[in-house]
Tab-separated table of C-alpha atoms and ligand atoms in Angstrom:
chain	number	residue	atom	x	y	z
A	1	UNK	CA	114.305	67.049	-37.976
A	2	UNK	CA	113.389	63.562	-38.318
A	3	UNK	CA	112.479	63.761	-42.426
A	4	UNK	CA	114.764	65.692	-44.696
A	5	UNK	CA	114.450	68.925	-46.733
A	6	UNK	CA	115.953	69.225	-50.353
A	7	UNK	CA	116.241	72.075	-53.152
A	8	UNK	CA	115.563	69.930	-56.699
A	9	UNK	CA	117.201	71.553	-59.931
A	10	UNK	CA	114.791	70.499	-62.830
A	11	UNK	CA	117.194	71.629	-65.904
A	12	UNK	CA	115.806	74.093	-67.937
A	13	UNK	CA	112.829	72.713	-69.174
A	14	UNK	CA	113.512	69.707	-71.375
A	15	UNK	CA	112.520	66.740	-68.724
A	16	UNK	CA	115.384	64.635	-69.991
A	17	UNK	CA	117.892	67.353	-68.921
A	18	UNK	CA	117.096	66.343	-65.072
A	19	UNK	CA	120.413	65.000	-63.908
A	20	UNK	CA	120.038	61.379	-62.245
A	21	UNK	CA	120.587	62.560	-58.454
A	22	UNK	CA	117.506	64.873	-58.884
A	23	UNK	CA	115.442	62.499	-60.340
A	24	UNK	CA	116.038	59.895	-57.873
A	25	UNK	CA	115.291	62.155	-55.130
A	26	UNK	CA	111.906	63.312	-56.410
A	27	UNK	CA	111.201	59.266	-56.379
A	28	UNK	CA	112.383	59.180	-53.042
A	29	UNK	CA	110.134	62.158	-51.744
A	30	UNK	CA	107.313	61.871	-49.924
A	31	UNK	CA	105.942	65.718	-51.310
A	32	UNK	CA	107.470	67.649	-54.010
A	33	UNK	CA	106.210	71.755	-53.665
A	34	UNK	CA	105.904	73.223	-57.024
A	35	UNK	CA	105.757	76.706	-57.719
A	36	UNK	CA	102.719	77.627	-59.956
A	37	UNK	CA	101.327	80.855	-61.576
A	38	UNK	CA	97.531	81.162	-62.069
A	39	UNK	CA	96.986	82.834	-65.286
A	40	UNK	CA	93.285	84.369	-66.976
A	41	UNK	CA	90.201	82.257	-66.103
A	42	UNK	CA	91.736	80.568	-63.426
A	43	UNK	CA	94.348	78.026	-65.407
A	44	UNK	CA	96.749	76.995	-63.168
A	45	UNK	CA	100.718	76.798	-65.239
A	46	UNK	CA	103.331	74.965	-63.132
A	47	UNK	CA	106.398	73.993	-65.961
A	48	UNK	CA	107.457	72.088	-62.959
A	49	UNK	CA	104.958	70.180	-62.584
A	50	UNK	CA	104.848	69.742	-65.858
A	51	UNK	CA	108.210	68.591	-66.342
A	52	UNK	CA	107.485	65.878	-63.150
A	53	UNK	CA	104.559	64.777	-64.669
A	54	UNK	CA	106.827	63.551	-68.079
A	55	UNK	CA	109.174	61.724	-65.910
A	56	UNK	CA	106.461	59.827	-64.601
A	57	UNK	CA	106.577	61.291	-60.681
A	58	UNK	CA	103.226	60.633	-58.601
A	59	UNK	CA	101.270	63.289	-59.123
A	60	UNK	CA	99.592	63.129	-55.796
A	61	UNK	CA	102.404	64.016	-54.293
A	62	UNK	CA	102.650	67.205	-56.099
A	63	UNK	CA	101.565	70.299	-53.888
A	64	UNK	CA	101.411	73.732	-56.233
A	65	UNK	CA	102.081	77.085	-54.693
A	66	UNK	CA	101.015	79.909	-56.253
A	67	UNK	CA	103.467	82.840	-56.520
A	68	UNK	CA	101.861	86.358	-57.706
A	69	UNK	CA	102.517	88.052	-60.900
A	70	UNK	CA	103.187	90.863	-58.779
A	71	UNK	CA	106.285	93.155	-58.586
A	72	UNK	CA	105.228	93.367	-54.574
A	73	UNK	CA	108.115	92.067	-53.036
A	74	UNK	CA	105.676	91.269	-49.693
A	75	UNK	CA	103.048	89.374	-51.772
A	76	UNK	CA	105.346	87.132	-53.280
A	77	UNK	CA	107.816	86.666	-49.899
A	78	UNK	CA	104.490	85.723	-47.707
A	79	UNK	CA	103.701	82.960	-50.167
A	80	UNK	CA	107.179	81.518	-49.763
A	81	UNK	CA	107.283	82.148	-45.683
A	82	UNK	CA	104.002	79.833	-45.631
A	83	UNK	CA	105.960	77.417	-48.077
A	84	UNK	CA	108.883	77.279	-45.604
A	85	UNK	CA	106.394	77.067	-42.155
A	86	UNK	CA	105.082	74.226	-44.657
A	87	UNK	CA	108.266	72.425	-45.241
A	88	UNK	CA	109.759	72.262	-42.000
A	89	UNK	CA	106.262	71.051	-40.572
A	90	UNK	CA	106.449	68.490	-42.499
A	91	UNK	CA	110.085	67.338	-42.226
A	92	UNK	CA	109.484	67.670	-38.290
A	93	UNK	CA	106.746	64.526	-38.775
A	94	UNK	CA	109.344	62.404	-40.387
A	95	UNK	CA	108.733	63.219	-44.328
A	96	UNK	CA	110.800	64.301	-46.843
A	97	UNK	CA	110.116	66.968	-48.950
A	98	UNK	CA	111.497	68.642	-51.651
A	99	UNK	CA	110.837	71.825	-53.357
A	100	UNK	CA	111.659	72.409	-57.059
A	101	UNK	CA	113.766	75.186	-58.586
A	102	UNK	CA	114.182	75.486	-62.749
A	103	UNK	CA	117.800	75.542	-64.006
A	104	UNK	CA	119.627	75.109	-61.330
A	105	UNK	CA	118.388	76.135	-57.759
A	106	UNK	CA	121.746	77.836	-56.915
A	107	UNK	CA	121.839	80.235	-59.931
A	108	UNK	CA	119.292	83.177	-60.507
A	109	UNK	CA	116.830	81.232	-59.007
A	110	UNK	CA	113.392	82.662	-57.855
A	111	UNK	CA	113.395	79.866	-55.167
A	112	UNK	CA	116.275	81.126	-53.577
A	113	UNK	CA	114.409	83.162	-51.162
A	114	UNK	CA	113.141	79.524	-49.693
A	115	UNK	CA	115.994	78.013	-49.282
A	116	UNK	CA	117.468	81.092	-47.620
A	117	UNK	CA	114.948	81.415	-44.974
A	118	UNK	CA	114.946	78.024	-44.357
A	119	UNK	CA	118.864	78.540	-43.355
A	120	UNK	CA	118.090	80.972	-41.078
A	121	UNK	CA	115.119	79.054	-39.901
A	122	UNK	CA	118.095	76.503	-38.888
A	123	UNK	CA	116.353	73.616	-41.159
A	124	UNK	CA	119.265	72.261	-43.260
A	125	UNK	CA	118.675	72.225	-47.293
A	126	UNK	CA	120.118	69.371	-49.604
A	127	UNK	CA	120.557	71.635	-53.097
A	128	UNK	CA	120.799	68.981	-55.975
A	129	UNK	CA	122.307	70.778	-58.959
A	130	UNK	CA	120.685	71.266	-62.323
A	131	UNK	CA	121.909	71.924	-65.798
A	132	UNK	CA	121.365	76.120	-65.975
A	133	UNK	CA	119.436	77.400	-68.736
A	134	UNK	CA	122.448	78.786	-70.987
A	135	UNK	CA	124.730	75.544	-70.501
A	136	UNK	CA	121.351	74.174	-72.506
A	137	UNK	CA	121.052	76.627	-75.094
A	138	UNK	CA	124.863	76.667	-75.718
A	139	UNK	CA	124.157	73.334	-76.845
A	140	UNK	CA	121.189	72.974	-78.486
A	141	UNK	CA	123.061	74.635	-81.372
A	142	UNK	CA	126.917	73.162	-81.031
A	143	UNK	CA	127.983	76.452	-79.909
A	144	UNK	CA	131.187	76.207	-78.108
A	145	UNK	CA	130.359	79.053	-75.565
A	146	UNK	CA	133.782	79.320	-74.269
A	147	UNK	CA	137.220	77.847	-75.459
A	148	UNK	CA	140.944	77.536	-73.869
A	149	UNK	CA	142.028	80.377	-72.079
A	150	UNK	CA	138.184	82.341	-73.260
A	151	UNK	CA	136.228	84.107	-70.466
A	152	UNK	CA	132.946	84.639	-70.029
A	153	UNK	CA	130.875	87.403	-68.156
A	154	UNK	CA	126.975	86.279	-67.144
A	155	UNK	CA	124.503	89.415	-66.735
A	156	UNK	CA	120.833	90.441	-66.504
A	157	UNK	CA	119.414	92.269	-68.447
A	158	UNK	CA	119.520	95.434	-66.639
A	159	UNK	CA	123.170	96.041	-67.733
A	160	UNK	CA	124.328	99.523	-69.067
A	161	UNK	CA	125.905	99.995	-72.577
A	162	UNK	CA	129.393	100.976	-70.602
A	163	UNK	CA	129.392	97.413	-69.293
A	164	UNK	CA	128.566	95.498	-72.358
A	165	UNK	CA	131.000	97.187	-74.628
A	166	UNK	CA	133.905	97.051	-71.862
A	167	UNK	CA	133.052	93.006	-71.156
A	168	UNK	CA	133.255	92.256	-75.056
A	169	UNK	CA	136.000	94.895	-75.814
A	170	UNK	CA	138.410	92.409	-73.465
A	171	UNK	CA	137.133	89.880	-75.543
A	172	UNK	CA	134.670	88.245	-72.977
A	173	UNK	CA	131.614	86.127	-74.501
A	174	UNK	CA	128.802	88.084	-72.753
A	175	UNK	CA	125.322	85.900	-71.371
A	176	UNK	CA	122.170	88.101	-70.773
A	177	UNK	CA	119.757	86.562	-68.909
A	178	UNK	CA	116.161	88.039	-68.225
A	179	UNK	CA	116.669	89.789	-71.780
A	180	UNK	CA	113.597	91.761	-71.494
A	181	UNK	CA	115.032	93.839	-69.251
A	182	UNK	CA	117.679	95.503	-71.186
A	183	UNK	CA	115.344	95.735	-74.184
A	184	UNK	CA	116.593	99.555	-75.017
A	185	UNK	CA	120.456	99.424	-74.099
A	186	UNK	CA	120.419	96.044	-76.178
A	187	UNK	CA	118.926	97.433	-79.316
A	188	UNK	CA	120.734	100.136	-79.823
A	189	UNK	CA	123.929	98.507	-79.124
A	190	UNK	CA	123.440	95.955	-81.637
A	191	UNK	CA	122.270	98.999	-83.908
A	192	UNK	CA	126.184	99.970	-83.556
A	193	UNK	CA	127.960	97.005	-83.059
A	194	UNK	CA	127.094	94.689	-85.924
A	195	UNK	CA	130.359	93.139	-85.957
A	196	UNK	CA	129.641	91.188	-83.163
A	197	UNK	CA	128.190	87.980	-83.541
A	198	UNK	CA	124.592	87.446	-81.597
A	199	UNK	CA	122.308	84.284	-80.380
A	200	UNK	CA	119.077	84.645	-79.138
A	201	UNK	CA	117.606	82.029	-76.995
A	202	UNK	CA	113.816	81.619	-76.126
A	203	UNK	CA	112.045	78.822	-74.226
A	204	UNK	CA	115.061	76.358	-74.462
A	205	UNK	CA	114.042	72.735	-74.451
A	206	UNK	CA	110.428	72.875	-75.322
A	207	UNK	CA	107.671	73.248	-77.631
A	208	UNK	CA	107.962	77.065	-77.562
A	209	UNK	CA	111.411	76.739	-78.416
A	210	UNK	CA	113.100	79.625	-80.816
A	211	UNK	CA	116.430	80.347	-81.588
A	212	UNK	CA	118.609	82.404	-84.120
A	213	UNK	CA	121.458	83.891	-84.857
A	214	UNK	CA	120.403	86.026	-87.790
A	215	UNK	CA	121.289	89.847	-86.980
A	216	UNK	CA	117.949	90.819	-88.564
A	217	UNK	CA	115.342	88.153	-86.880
A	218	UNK	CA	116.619	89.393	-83.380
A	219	UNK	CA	115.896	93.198	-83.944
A	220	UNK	CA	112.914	92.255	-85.338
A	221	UNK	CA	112.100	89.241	-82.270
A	222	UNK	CA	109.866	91.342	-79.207
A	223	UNK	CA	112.000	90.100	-76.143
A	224	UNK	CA	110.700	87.261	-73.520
A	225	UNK	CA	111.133	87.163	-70.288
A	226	UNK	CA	112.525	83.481	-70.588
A	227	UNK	CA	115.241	84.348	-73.233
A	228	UNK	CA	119.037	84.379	-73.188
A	229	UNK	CA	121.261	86.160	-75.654
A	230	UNK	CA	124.770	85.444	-76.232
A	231	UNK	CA	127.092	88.188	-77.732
A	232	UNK	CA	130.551	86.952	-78.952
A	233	UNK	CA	133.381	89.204	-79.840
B	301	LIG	N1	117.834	78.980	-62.391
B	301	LIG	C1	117.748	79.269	-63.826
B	301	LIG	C2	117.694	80.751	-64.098
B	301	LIG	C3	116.417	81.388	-63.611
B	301	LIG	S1	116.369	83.118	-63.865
B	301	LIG	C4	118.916	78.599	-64.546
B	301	LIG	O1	119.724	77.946	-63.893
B	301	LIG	O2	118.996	78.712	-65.771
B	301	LIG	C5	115.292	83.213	-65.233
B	301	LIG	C6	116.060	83.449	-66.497
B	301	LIG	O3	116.655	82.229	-66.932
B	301	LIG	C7	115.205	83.886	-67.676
B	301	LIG	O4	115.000	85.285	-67.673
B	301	LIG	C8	116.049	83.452	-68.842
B	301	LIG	O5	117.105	84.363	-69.062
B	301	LIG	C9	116.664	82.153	-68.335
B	301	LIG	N2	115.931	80.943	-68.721
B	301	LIG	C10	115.415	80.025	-67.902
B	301	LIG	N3	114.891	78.995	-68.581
B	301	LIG	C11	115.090	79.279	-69.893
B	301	LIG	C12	114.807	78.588	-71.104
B	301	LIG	N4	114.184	77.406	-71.110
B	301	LIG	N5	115.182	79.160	-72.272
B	301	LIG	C13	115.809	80.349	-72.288
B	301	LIG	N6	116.102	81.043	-71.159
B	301	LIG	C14	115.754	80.510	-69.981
């Protein structure tokens, strides 16, 4: 391939928390692949694109794709094999392109699939790492998420009550990602375990943003999908 392929981390939604490598590569691209969701009446929502457009990135090099807000597995993976026929037609005529991931690319990321296939395609992938969504909301309130000899266990939400209590029984600091999946087993085990200390996380970094740490306001909060909740022991 005569142009180059590369997997962008973004940060976790706060354009400022774009580490320097990434930024300089989305300069350096030639066309930067968003992924997009087209919501009622046609509005098209990329948070990438957003976050690009803040840093001041050429918009016409922007190119959205639109991934379903479908649970159909085949839907959603034919979107991404176009992406990849896409990318390495384009990095076959000389360009470079890179294709955005939130976070970081390499952890939970929905992008994955991509740069997966492109592997196995045999087109090599440059992943530029990102600040992950928890490192951010550890931060955005001081907390120390893990000290000295501390360890830490990071989880979806589709966890079962046996694994929470034996991850914070050991003393782990426990990170739930995609909250809204464990809505039940996480109610009811804050329901019993009120000694433990709890931070909820929504929409880190922007103008959505909440965040507490009062017992009450999270079993009272309805669960988003982009939330992360801490338990500490
Ligand atoms: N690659 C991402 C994770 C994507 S998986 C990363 O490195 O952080 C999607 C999950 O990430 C969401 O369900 C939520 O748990 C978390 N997440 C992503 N962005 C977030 C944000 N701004 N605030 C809170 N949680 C976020």
């Amino acid at each position: 391939m005569k142009g180059k392929i590369s997997g962008i981390s973004l940060g976790p939604g706060e354009p400022e928390l774009i580490t320097v490598k990434a930024l300089k590569a989305l300069q350096a691209a030639d066309v930067i692949f968003c992924p997009a969701t087209v919501r009622e009446k046609e509005k098209i929502e990329s948070k990438a694109a957003r976050i690009l457009e803040v840093l001041g990135i050429d918009g016409e090099k922007i190119r959205h794709f639109y991934v379903p807000m479908s649970t159909d597995r085949r839907a959603v993976n034919k979107i991404y094999d176009d992406v990849c026929r896409e990318l390495v037609k384009r990095a076959e005529s000389g360009q470079n392109v890179a294709v955005t991931a939130e976070g970081d690319g390499g952890f939970y990321s929905s992008a994955n699939y991509i740069f997966e296939k492109l592997r196995q395609l045999g087109s090599p992938v440059e992943m530029v790492a990102g600040v992950p969504a928890f490192i951010a909301a550890g931060a955005s309130i001081g907390l120390h998420i893990v000290r000295q000899q501390e360890r830490m266990l990071v989880i979806p939400g589709n966890l079962s009550e046996e694994e929470l209590e034996s991850a914070l029984a050991r003393g782990y600091t426990v990170v739930i990602m995609k909250v809204p999946l464990g809505e039940g087993v996480l109610r009811s085990y804050m329901v019993r375990h009120p000694e433990y200390r709890y931070f909820y996380f929504e929409q880190v970094g922007t103008e959505a943003e909440y965040i507490t740490s009062v017992y009450t306001e999270i079993q009272d909060h309805p669960f988003t999908y982009f939330s992360i909740l801490v338990i500490k022991p």
